[in-house]
Coordinates of C-alpha atoms in Angstrom, one line a residue:
M1 CA 0.0 0.0 0.0
N2 CA 2.3 2.8 -1.3
R3 CA -0.3 5.4 -2.0
L4 CA -4.1 5.8 -1.7
T5 CA -5.9 8.3 -3.9
G6 CA -9.2 10.0 -3.1
T7 CA -10.7 13.4 -3.5
G8 CA -8.9 16.3 -1.8
V9 CA -11.5 18.6 -0.3
S10 CA -9.4 20.7 2.1
P11 CA -5.9 21.8 1.2
G12 CA -2.8 21.4 3.3
V13 CA -0.4 18.7 4.3
G14 CA -0.8 16.6 7.5
F15 CA 1.3 13.9 9.0
G16 CA 0.8 11.7 12.0
P17 CA -0.2 8.2 13.2
A18 CA -3.5 6.9 12.1
F19 CA -6.3 6.8 14.6
V20 CA -8.9 4.5 13.1
L21 CA -12.5 5.3 14.1
D22 CA -14.1 1.9 14.0
W23 CA -16.8 2.5 16.6
E24 CA -19.6 -0.1 16.2
P25 CA -23.1 1.2 16.9
P26 CA -24.8 -0.5 19.8
V27 CA -27.8 -2.7 18.8
P28 CA -30.0 -3.6 21.7
E29 CA -31.1 -7.2 21.8
P30 CA -34.5 -7.9 20.1
G31 CA -37.2 -8.3 22.6
A32 CA -35.2 -6.4 25.3
G33 CA -37.8 -5.2 27.8
H34 CA -37.9 -3.0 30.9
G35 CA -38.7 -3.9 34.5
G36 CA -42.3 -3.0 34.4
D37 CA -42.1 0.7 35.1
A38 CA -43.0 2.1 31.7
E39 CA -43.3 5.7 33.0
A40 CA -39.8 5.7 34.3
E41 CA -38.5 4.1 31.2
R42 CA -40.2 6.8 29.0
A43 CA -38.6 9.4 31.2
R44 CA -35.2 7.9 30.6
A45 CA -35.7 7.9 26.9
E46 CA -36.9 11.5 26.9
R47 CA -33.9 12.6 28.9
A48 CA -31.5 10.7 26.6
L49 CA -32.9 12.3 23.5
A50 CA -32.9 15.8 25.2
D51 CA -29.3 15.3 26.2
V52 CA -28.3 14.4 22.6
A53 CA -30.1 17.4 21.2
A54 CA -28.5 19.7 23.7
D55 CA -25.0 18.2 23.0
L56 CA -25.5 18.7 19.3
E57 CA -26.6 22.3 19.8
A58 CA -23.7 23.0 22.1
R59 CA -21.2 21.6 19.5
G60 CA -22.8 23.7 16.8
A61 CA -22.6 26.8 19.0
R62 CA -18.9 26.2 19.7
A63 CA -18.1 25.6 16.0
G64 CA -20.3 28.3 14.5
G65 CA -20.9 28.9 10.8
E66 CA -22.1 26.1 8.7
A67 CA -21.6 23.6 11.5
R68 CA -24.2 25.4 13.6
E69 CA -26.8 25.1 10.9
I70 CA -26.0 21.4 10.3
L71 CA -25.9 20.4 13.9
N72 CA -29.0 22.4 14.9
A73 CA -30.9 20.7 12.1
Q74 CA -29.7 17.3 13.4
A75 CA -30.8 18.3 17.0
L76 CA -34.3 18.9 15.7
M77 CA -34.4 15.1 14.8
A78 CA -33.7 14.3 18.5
R79 CA -36.5 16.6 19.5
D80 CA -39.0 15.4 16.9
P81 CA -42.3 14.9 18.7
G82 CA -43.3 12.1 16.2
L83 CA -40.2 10.1 17.1
A84 CA -40.9 10.7 20.8
T85 CA -44.4 9.4 20.4
G86 CA -43.1 6.3 18.6
V87 CA -40.6 5.6 21.4
G88 CA -43.2 6.0 24.1
E89 CA -45.6 3.6 22.4
L90 CA -42.9 0.9 22.1
I91 CA -42.0 1.4 25.8
D92 CA -45.7 1.1 26.7
A93 CA -45.7 -2.2 24.8
G94 CA -42.9 -3.5 27.0
A95 CA -39.7 -2.5 25.1
S96 CA -36.7 -1.1 26.9
A97 CA -35.8 2.5 26.3
A98 CA -32.8 1.6 24.2
R99 CA -34.7 -1.0 22.1
A100 CA -37.6 1.5 21.7
V101 CA -35.3 4.2 20.4
Y102 CA -33.6 1.7 18.0
E103 CA -36.9 0.5 16.6
A104 CA -38.6 3.9 16.4
F105 CA -35.6 5.4 14.6
G106 CA -35.6 2.4 12.3
A107 CA -39.1 3.2 11.2
Y108 CA -38.2 6.8 10.4
R109 CA -35.0 5.6 8.8
A110 CA -37.0 3.6 6.3
M111 CA -39.2 6.5 5.5
L112 CA -36.3 8.9 4.9
A113 CA -34.4 6.4 2.7
G114 CA -37.5 5.8 0.6
A115 CA -38.0 9.6 0.1
G116 CA -34.6 9.9 -1.5
G117 CA -33.0 13.2 -2.4
Y118 CA -32.2 15.6 0.5
L119 CA -34.2 13.5 3.0
G120 CA -32.6 10.3 1.9
A121 CA -29.2 11.8 2.6
R122 CA -30.3 12.6 6.2
V123 CA -30.3 8.9 7.0
A124 CA -26.7 9.1 8.2
D125 CA -27.6 12.0 10.5
L126 CA -30.6 10.1 11.9
D127 CA -28.4 7.1 12.6
D128 CA -26.0 9.3 14.4
V129 CA -28.7 10.7 16.7
R130 CA -30.0 7.2 17.4
D131 CA -26.5 5.8 18.2
R132 CA -25.8 8.8 20.5
A133 CA -29.1 8.3 22.4
I134 CA -28.5 4.6 22.8
A135 CA -25.0 5.2 24.1
V136 CA -26.4 7.6 26.7
L137 CA -29.0 5.0 27.8
D138 CA -26.3 2.3 28.0
G139 CA -23.9 4.6 29.9
R140 CA -21.3 4.4 27.1
P141 CA -19.3 7.2 25.7
P142 CA -20.8 8.6 22.5
P143 CA -19.3 7.8 19.1
G144 CA -16.5 10.0 17.8
P145 CA -12.8 10.7 17.7
P146 CA -10.9 11.5 20.9
A147 CA -10.9 15.2 21.7
S148 CA -7.4 15.2 23.0
R149 CA -4.1 13.7 21.9
D150 CA -3.5 12.7 25.5
A151 CA -6.2 10.0 25.1
L152 CA -4.0 8.1 22.7
D153 CA -0.9 6.0 23.1
G154 CA 2.2 6.8 21.1
P155 CA 4.4 9.8 20.5
P156 CA 3.0 13.3 21.1
G157 CA 1.6 15.4 18.3
P158 CA -1.6 15.4 16.2
Y159 CA -3.0 12.3 14.7
V160 CA -4.6 11.5 11.3
L161 CA -8.2 10.5 11.8
V162 CA -9.3 7.6 9.5
A163 CA -12.9 6.5 9.2
R164 CA -15.4 5.0 6.8
D165 CA -17.3 8.3 7.2
L166 CA -17.6 11.1 9.7
A167 CA -20.8 12.5 11.2
P168 CA -21.1 16.3 11.1
A169 CA -21.0 16.4 14.9
D170 CA -17.6 14.6 14.9
T171 CA -16.1 16.8 12.1
A172 CA -17.2 20.0 13.8
A173 CA -15.3 19.1 17.0
L174 CA -12.0 18.6 15.2
S175 CA -9.1 21.0 15.8
P176 CA -5.9 21.3 13.8
D177 CA -4.0 21.1 17.2
V178 CA -5.3 17.6 17.7
V179 CA -6.0 16.3 14.2
A180 CA -3.3 16.7 11.5
A181 CA -5.7 15.6 8.8
F182 CA -8.5 13.2 8.2
V183 CA -9.3 10.6 5.6
T184 CA -12.6 8.9 4.9
E185 CA -13.5 6.1 2.5
E186 CA -16.9 7.6 1.8
G187 CA -18.2 11.2 1.3
G188 CA -17.9 13.7 -1.5
P189 CA -16.5 17.2 -2.2
T190 CA -19.8 19.0 -1.3
S191 CA -20.8 16.8 1.7
H192 CA -21.3 18.3 5.1
T193 CA -18.0 16.7 6.2
A194 CA -16.0 18.3 3.4
I195 CA -17.6 21.7 3.9
L196 CA -16.8 21.6 7.6
A197 CA -13.2 20.5 7.0
R198 CA -12.6 23.5 4.8
A199 CA -14.1 25.8 7.3
L200 CA -11.9 24.4 10.1
G201 CA -8.7 24.5 7.9
V202 CA -8.0 20.7 8.5
P203 CA -6.5 18.9 5.5
A204 CA -8.9 16.3 4.3
V205 CA -9.3 13.5 1.7
V206 CA -12.6 11.9 1.1
A207 CA -14.0 9.1 -1.2
C208 CA -10.7 7.3 -0.7
P209 CA -11.0 3.6 -1.5
G210 CA -9.1 1.4 0.9
A211 CA -8.9 4.0 3.7
A212 CA -10.9 1.8 6.1
S213 CA -8.3 -0.9 5.9
I214 CA -5.5 1.2 7.2
A215 CA -4.1 -0.2 10.4
A216 CA -4.2 1.9 13.5
G217 CA -0.9 3.6 14.3
T218 CA 0.3 3.6 10.7
P219 CA 2.2 6.9 10.0
L220 CA 0.2 8.7 7.3
L221 CA 1.2 11.6 5.0
V222 CA -2.0 13.3 3.7
D223 CA -2.1 15.9 1.0
G224 CA -5.5 17.6 1.1
A225 CA -4.9 19.4 -2.2
A226 CA -3.7 16.5 -4.3
G227 CA -6.0 14.0 -2.6
T228 CA -3.2 11.5 -1.8
V229 CA -2.6 9.4 1.3
R230 CA 0.8 7.8 1.8
P231 CA 1.2 5.1 4.5
A232 CA 4.6 4.8 6.2
P233 CA 6.4 7.3 4.0
P234 CA 10.2 7.7 4.3
D235 CA 11.3 10.4 6.7
T236 CA 12.9 12.4 3.9
D237 CA 9.6 12.5 2.0
V238 CA 7.8 13.7 5.1
A239 CA 10.3 16.4 5.7
A240 CA 10.1 17.5 2.1
A241 CA 6.3 17.6 2.1
L242 CA 6.1 19.5 5.3
G243 CA 8.8 21.9 4.1
V244 CA 6.9 22.6 1.0
A245 CA 3.7 23.1 3.1
A246 CA 5.5 25.6 5.4
G247 CA 6.9 27.5 2.3
R248 CA 3.4 27.6 0.9
E249 CA 2.0 29.0 4.0
A250 CA 4.7 31.7 4.1
A251 CA 4.1 32.5 0.4
L252 CA 0.3 32.8 1.0
A253 CA 0.8 35.0 4.1
A254 CA 3.0 37.4 2.1
V255 CA 0.1 38.4 -0.2
T256 CA -2.1 40.9 1.5
G257 CA -4.7 43.5 0.6
P258 CA -7.7 43.5 -1.6
G259 CA -8.1 40.7 -4.1
A260 CA -6.8 41.4 -7.6
T261 CA -5.0 39.8 -10.5
A262 CA -1.3 40.4 -11.2
D263 CA -2.2 43.2 -13.6
G264 CA -4.5 45.0 -11.2
H265 CA -7.9 43.7 -12.2
P266 CA -9.9 43.9 -8.9
V267 CA -11.7 40.8 -7.6
P268 CA -13.3 41.4 -4.2
L269 CA -12.7 38.4 -1.9
L270 CA -15.5 37.9 0.6
A271 CA -16.3 35.4 3.3
N272 CA -19.2 33.0 3.7
I273 CA -20.5 33.1 7.3
G274 CA -23.3 31.7 9.4
G275 CA -23.6 34.4 12.0
P276 CA -21.8 37.0 14.2
D277 CA -19.5 34.3 15.7
D278 CA -17.8 33.8 12.3
V279 CA -16.8 37.4 11.8
E280 CA -13.5 37.1 13.7
A281 CA -12.2 34.4 11.4
A282 CA -13.3 36.3 8.3
L283 CA -11.4 39.4 9.4
A284 CA -8.4 37.4 10.4
H285 CA -8.1 35.9 6.9
G286 CA -8.5 39.3 5.2
A287 CA -12.1 39.2 4.0
E288 CA -13.1 42.4 2.3
G289 CA -16.7 41.8 3.3
V290 CA -19.3 39.1 3.4
G291 CA -20.5 37.4 0.2
L292 CA -22.9 35.0 1.9
F293 CA -24.5 35.6 5.3
R294 CA -26.6 32.5 6.0
T295 CA -29.4 33.7 8.3
E296 CA -30.8 30.2 9.0
F297 CA -28.9 30.2 12.4
L298 CA -31.6 32.5 13.8
F299 CA -34.5 30.3 12.7
L300 CA -33.7 26.6 12.6
D301 CA -33.6 25.6 16.3
R302 CA -36.7 27.5 17.5
S303 CA -40.2 26.8 18.3
A304 CA -41.2 30.4 17.5
A305 CA -39.8 32.7 14.8
P306 CA -37.3 35.3 16.0
G307 CA -38.7 38.8 16.5
E308 CA -37.7 41.8 14.5
R309 CA -35.6 43.4 17.2
E310 CA -33.6 40.2 17.8
Q311 CA -32.9 39.8 14.1
E312 CA -31.9 43.5 13.8
E313 CA -29.2 43.2 16.5
A314 CA -27.8 40.0 15.0
Y315 CA -27.5 41.5 11.5
L316 CA -26.1 44.7 12.9
A317 CA -23.3 42.8 14.7
V318 CA -22.1 41.6 11.3
L319 CA -22.6 44.9 9.4
D320 CA -20.7 46.8 12.0
A321 CA -17.6 44.6 11.5
F322 CA -17.3 45.8 7.9
P323 CA -17.8 49.5 7.8
G324 CA -17.7 50.7 4.2
G325 CA -17.6 47.0 3.1
R326 CA -20.1 44.9 1.3
V327 CA -22.3 42.5 3.3
I328 CA -24.6 40.2 1.2
V329 CA -27.3 38.6 3.3
R330 CA -29.2 35.6 2.0
A331 CA -32.9 35.7 3.0
L332 CA -34.0 32.7 5.0
D333 CA -33.3 29.5 3.1
A334 CA -35.4 26.8 4.7
G335 CA -37.4 23.8 3.7
A336 CA -36.5 20.3 2.5
D337 CA -33.6 19.2 4.9
K338 CA -34.0 22.5 6.9
P339 CA -37.5 22.4 8.3
L340 CA -38.9 25.2 10.5
A341 CA -40.5 23.9 13.7
F342 CA -42.8 27.0 14.0
L343 CA -44.5 26.6 10.7
P344 CA -47.2 24.1 9.9
P345 CA -45.9 20.7 8.7
P346 CA -45.3 20.8 5.0
R347 CA -47.5 18.8 2.7
P348 CA -45.9 15.4 1.8
E349 CA -43.5 15.8 -1.1
P350 CA -42.1 12.9 -3.1
N351 CA -38.9 14.8 -3.6
P352 CA -38.4 17.7 -1.1
A353 CA -35.3 19.0 -2.8
L354 CA -37.6 19.9 -5.7
G355 CA -40.4 21.1 -3.5
E356 CA -41.4 24.0 -1.4
R357 CA -38.1 25.4 -0.2
G358 CA -36.1 28.7 -0.4
L359 CA -38.1 31.5 -1.9
R360 CA -41.0 29.3 -2.5
L361 CA -41.4 28.7 1.2
L362 CA -41.1 32.5 1.9
R363 CA -43.8 33.2 -0.6
A364 CA -46.1 30.7 1.1
H365 CA -45.4 32.5 4.5
P366 CA -44.7 36.1 3.5
E367 CA -44.9 37.3 7.1
I368 CA -41.5 35.6 7.8
L369 CA -39.8 37.4 4.9
E370 CA -41.5 40.8 5.7
T371 CA -40.2 40.7 9.3
Q372 CA -36.7 39.7 8.2
L373 CA -36.5 42.5 5.6
R374 CA -37.7 45.1 8.0
A375 CA -35.1 44.0 10.5
L376 CA -32.4 44.2 7.8
A377 CA -33.5 47.7 6.8
R378 CA -33.4 48.8 10.4
A379 CA -29.9 47.4 10.9
A380 CA -28.7 49.0 7.6
A381 CA -29.9 52.4 8.8
R382 CA -27.7 52.1 11.9
S383 CA -24.6 50.9 10.0
R384 CA -22.0 52.2 7.5
A385 CA -21.8 48.8 5.7
D386 CA -23.2 48.3 2.2
L387 CA -26.0 45.9 2.8
Q388 CA -27.3 43.8 -0.1
V389 CA -30.0 41.1 0.2
M390 CA -30.5 38.2 -2.0
A391 CA -33.1 35.5 -2.5
P392 CA -32.4 31.7 -2.4
M393 CA -33.6 29.2 -5.0
V394 CA -34.9 31.6 -7.6
A395 CA -36.1 29.8 -10.8
T396 CA -37.9 32.6 -12.8
A397 CA -37.8 36.3 -13.6
E398 CA -41.3 36.6 -12.0
E399 CA -39.9 35.3 -8.7
A400 CA -36.9 37.7 -9.0
A401 CA -39.3 40.6 -9.5
W402 CA -41.5 39.6 -6.6
F403 CA -38.5 39.5 -4.3
A404 CA -37.1 42.8 -5.5
A405 CA -40.5 44.5 -4.9
A406 CA -40.6 43.1 -1.4
C407 CA -37.1 44.5 -0.7
R408 CA -38.1 47.9 -2.1
E409 CA -41.2 48.0 0.0
A410 CA -39.1 47.3 3.1
G411 CA -36.7 50.2 2.2
L412 CA -33.8 48.0 0.9
P413 CA -32.3 49.4 -2.3
S414 CA -30.3 46.4 -3.4
A415 CA -32.0 43.1 -4.1
G416 CA -30.2 40.2 -5.8
V417 CA -30.9 36.5 -6.5
M418 CA -28.9 33.3 -6.2
I419 CA -28.3 31.3 -9.3
E420 CA -28.7 27.8 -8.1
I421 CA -31.3 26.4 -10.5
P422 CA -30.3 25.8 -14.2
S423 CA -33.4 27.7 -15.5
A424 CA -32.1 30.8 -13.7
A425 CA -28.7 30.6 -15.4
V426 CA -30.2 29.8 -18.9
R427 CA -32.6 32.9 -18.6
A428 CA -30.1 35.0 -16.7
A429 CA -30.7 38.1 -18.8
D430 CA -34.4 38.0 -17.9
L431 CA -33.7 37.7 -14.2
A432 CA -31.1 40.5 -14.4
A433 CA -33.8 42.9 -15.7
E434 CA -35.4 42.4 -12.3
A435 CA -32.5 41.9 -9.9
D436 CA -29.6 44.2 -9.0
F437 CA -26.9 41.4 -8.7
F438 CA -26.4 37.7 -9.0
S439 CA -24.5 35.2 -6.7
V440 CA -23.9 31.8 -8.1
G441 CA -24.3 28.9 -5.6
T442 CA -22.2 26.3 -7.3
N443 CA -23.1 23.5 -4.8
D444 CA -26.8 23.4 -5.5
L445 CA -26.3 24.4 -9.2
A446 CA -24.1 21.3 -9.7
Q447 CA -26.6 19.1 -7.8
Y448 CA -29.5 20.2 -10.0
T449 CA -27.5 20.3 -13.3
L450 CA -26.1 16.8 -13.0
A451 CA -29.1 15.3 -11.0
A452 CA -26.6 14.2 -8.4
D453 CA -27.4 14.7 -4.7
R454 CA -24.5 16.5 -3.0
Q455 CA -24.7 14.2 0.0
V456 CA -24.3 10.9 -1.9
G457 CA -20.6 9.9 -2.0
A458 CA -21.1 7.5 -4.9
L459 CA -21.9 10.5 -7.1
T460 CA -18.8 12.4 -6.2
G461 CA -17.7 12.7 -9.9
L462 CA -20.9 14.3 -10.9
Q463 CA -20.7 16.8 -8.0
D464 CA -17.3 18.0 -9.1
P465 CA -17.4 21.8 -9.6
W466 CA -15.0 21.4 -12.5
Q467 CA -17.8 19.7 -14.5
P468 CA -17.7 21.6 -17.9
A469 CA -21.5 21.7 -18.0
L470 CA -21.5 23.6 -14.6
L471 CA -18.9 26.0 -16.0
D472 CA -21.1 26.6 -19.0
L473 CA -24.0 27.6 -16.8
V474 CA -21.8 30.0 -14.8
G475 CA -20.8 31.5 -18.1
L476 CA -24.5 32.0 -19.1
A477 CA -25.2 33.6 -15.7
V478 CA -22.2 36.0 -16.2
A479 CA -23.3 36.9 -19.7
G480 CA -26.9 37.5 -18.7
A481 CA -25.8 39.7 -15.8
A482 CA -23.4 41.7 -18.1
E483 CA -26.1 42.2 -20.7
R484 CA -27.9 44.3 -18.1
G485 CA -24.8 45.8 -16.4
R486 CA -25.2 43.7 -13.3
P487 CA -22.4 42.1 -11.2
C488 CA -22.2 38.3 -10.9
G489 CA -20.3 36.7 -8.0
V490 CA -19.8 33.2 -6.9
C491 CA -20.5 32.1 -3.3
G492 CA -20.4 28.4 -3.6
E493 CA -17.6 26.1 -2.5
A494 CA -16.0 26.3 -6.0
A495 CA -14.8 29.9 -5.2
G496 CA -12.4 28.5 -2.5
D497 CA -10.4 26.4 -5.0
P498 CA -7.4 28.6 -6.1
A499 CA -7.3 27.2 -9.6
L500 CA -11.0 27.3 -10.1
A501 CA -11.2 30.8 -8.7
C502 CA -8.8 31.9 -11.5
V503 CA -11.0 30.2 -14.0
L504 CA -14.2 31.9 -12.6
V505 CA -12.5 35.2 -12.9
G506 CA -11.6 34.3 -16.5
I507 CA -15.2 33.5 -17.2
G508 CA -16.1 37.0 -16.0
V509 CA -17.2 36.5 -12.3
T510 CA -16.9 39.8 -10.5
S511 CA -16.4 38.7 -6.9
L512 CA -15.6 35.5 -5.0
S513 CA -16.9 34.4 -1.6
M514 CA -15.7 31.4 0.4
A515 CA -15.0 29.8 3.8
A516 CA -12.6 32.2 5.5
P517 CA -9.6 29.8 5.7
A518 CA -9.6 29.5 1.9
L519 CA -9.1 33.3 1.3
P520 CA -5.3 33.5 1.6
A521 CA -4.7 30.8 -1.1
V522 CA -7.2 32.3 -3.5
R523 CA -5.8 35.8 -2.9
A524 CA -2.2 34.5 -3.7
A525 CA -3.3 32.6 -6.7
L526 CA -5.0 35.6 -8.3
A527 CA -2.0 37.8 -7.5
R528 CA 0.3 35.5 -9.4
H529 CA -1.7 35.5 -12.7
S530 CA -2.9 38.2 -15.1
R531 CA -6.5 38.5 -16.1
E532 CA -5.5 37.3 -19.6
E533 CA -4.0 34.1 -18.0
C534 CA -7.3 33.6 -16.2
V535 CA -9.2 34.0 -19.5
L536 CA -7.0 31.5 -21.2
A537 CA -7.4 29.0 -18.3
A538 CA -11.1 29.5 -18.4
A539 CA -11.3 28.9 -22.2
A540 CA -9.2 25.7 -21.8
A541 CA -11.5 24.4 -19.0
V542 CA -14.8 25.0 -20.6
T543 CA -13.8 23.3 -23.8
A544 CA -12.6 20.1 -21.9
G545 CA -14.5 16.9 -22.0
S546 CA -14.4 16.0 -18.3
P547 CA -13.7 17.5 -14.9
Y548 CA -10.3 15.9 -14.8
E549 CA -9.4 17.3 -18.2
A550 CA -10.8 20.7 -17.3
R551 CA -8.7 20.9 -14.2
A552 CA -5.5 19.8 -16.0
A553 CA -6.1 22.2 -18.9
A554 CA -6.7 25.2 -16.6
R555 CA -3.6 24.4 -14.5
A556 CA -1.5 24.3 -17.6
N557 CA -2.3 27.9 -18.1
L558 CA -1.8 28.9 -14.5
P559 CA 2.0 28.4 -13.8
G560 CA 1.9 30.4 -10.6
L561 CA -0.1 27.7 -8.8
A562 CA 2.9 25.3 -8.8
E563 CA 5.2 28.2 -7.6
L564 CA 2.9 28.6 -4.6
G565 CA 2.7 24.9 -3.9
L566 CA -1.0 24.9 -4.8

């Protein structure tokens, strides 16, 4: 086993002994019963589920950003009243609390798996909640990697975490001080695990065949950019790789200031954030503003919608961090895998990813959007930041016009739309007649363009942001925006890839927004290349026949990437 190859999803080089996460989920014995006190057993089950929900929420609060959204949504599973009813009925029929949780979750699991799409992808999250609740009931430690290097035998220093897959709750708890890198056999480049790895700045390789067979303690050298894993490498190779990595970090740190190409073409570099807690990291990495402020953190873990004043203060905390800078706020993006507990249960949908979500949900409940827009307008009036608001999941020009009118009525002068649905990219000129700006969400745009769920590891190749068809749609969105004199940025994960960032600039994208740790590499990559080089790289990529060919063709026109160790 000289080298394993997977998909690099978080750049950097990590070296350390392998810690193999082979935790087996507890399976209570069939027919396991309680001692006859059903009321006490129900109380035990309720406490266990409440403890799991509270733990997930606390992990999300500590991690912030995307992790908060993901883990809060997972906590809602533990608090689901339908599940609690199912558990109680099984206990009343004589089952032990652990067995009741196992069986009740199993019934829900079958329903989610049958639904497919976004809900089908939540099976792993549901299993994680189940396993954590059963562990609490059994008095066992919950699943997950050790939080401290002190818990492991062997030499000091961070370890490389190896697993078949990682739950979001485990990934969110990782720290570069403890984990040098992680490798998973499953997963994909736009999975929750990959997104969190990039946000944390931990080198990561996913979809790596053979990873689960690595023996515990094996020294591993992981390159999160190249997607390679080398077991037991020679000391000279380790020293060389770490030396290159150190040189790369120094080269990246040397490039400061606003984003721009080598010949001075400005490309504002913005941060994707999930709330006020993420502002510090954005500023530390040199963000010029915010390109995607996900406002779901205020809504997802609540039994009642947040009030106007509470929202205003949360928005103001972010706006005040960027006086004179741009802050682009995405209106509430809920529905599908992000249900709102304070709204009536949605009608059954055979495919929730194609159902009532994003702007469609806001139009069905206009009072939610009206309150949010008023709060944003009040916050903007108290701040010196340039506030812009955009709508999620816009499919038609009529939807863009409706949202723009709602913004104007609330006193917000700049209303944009996200380009996440192929129809919006194809008819971009029509949408640009109604909207003031575009922001391309490459994650969902890839998912809908290639009909490939972003949470399904087996479809990793189709989710690749280098897919030429996806680049074509970005080009259509840029052209449609330019026809009406509108700017078109990218806020999807693709913006954080230094090579792809150059390609996007070559296509004509006007700004890039990404997880804060990705900003230095993108800034340095742009600074090493002229706009003409970016245009040539883009032309080579869009005429390629596959993602692999597109990536190779672009890099051949971007010589500065190798000089930077990227």
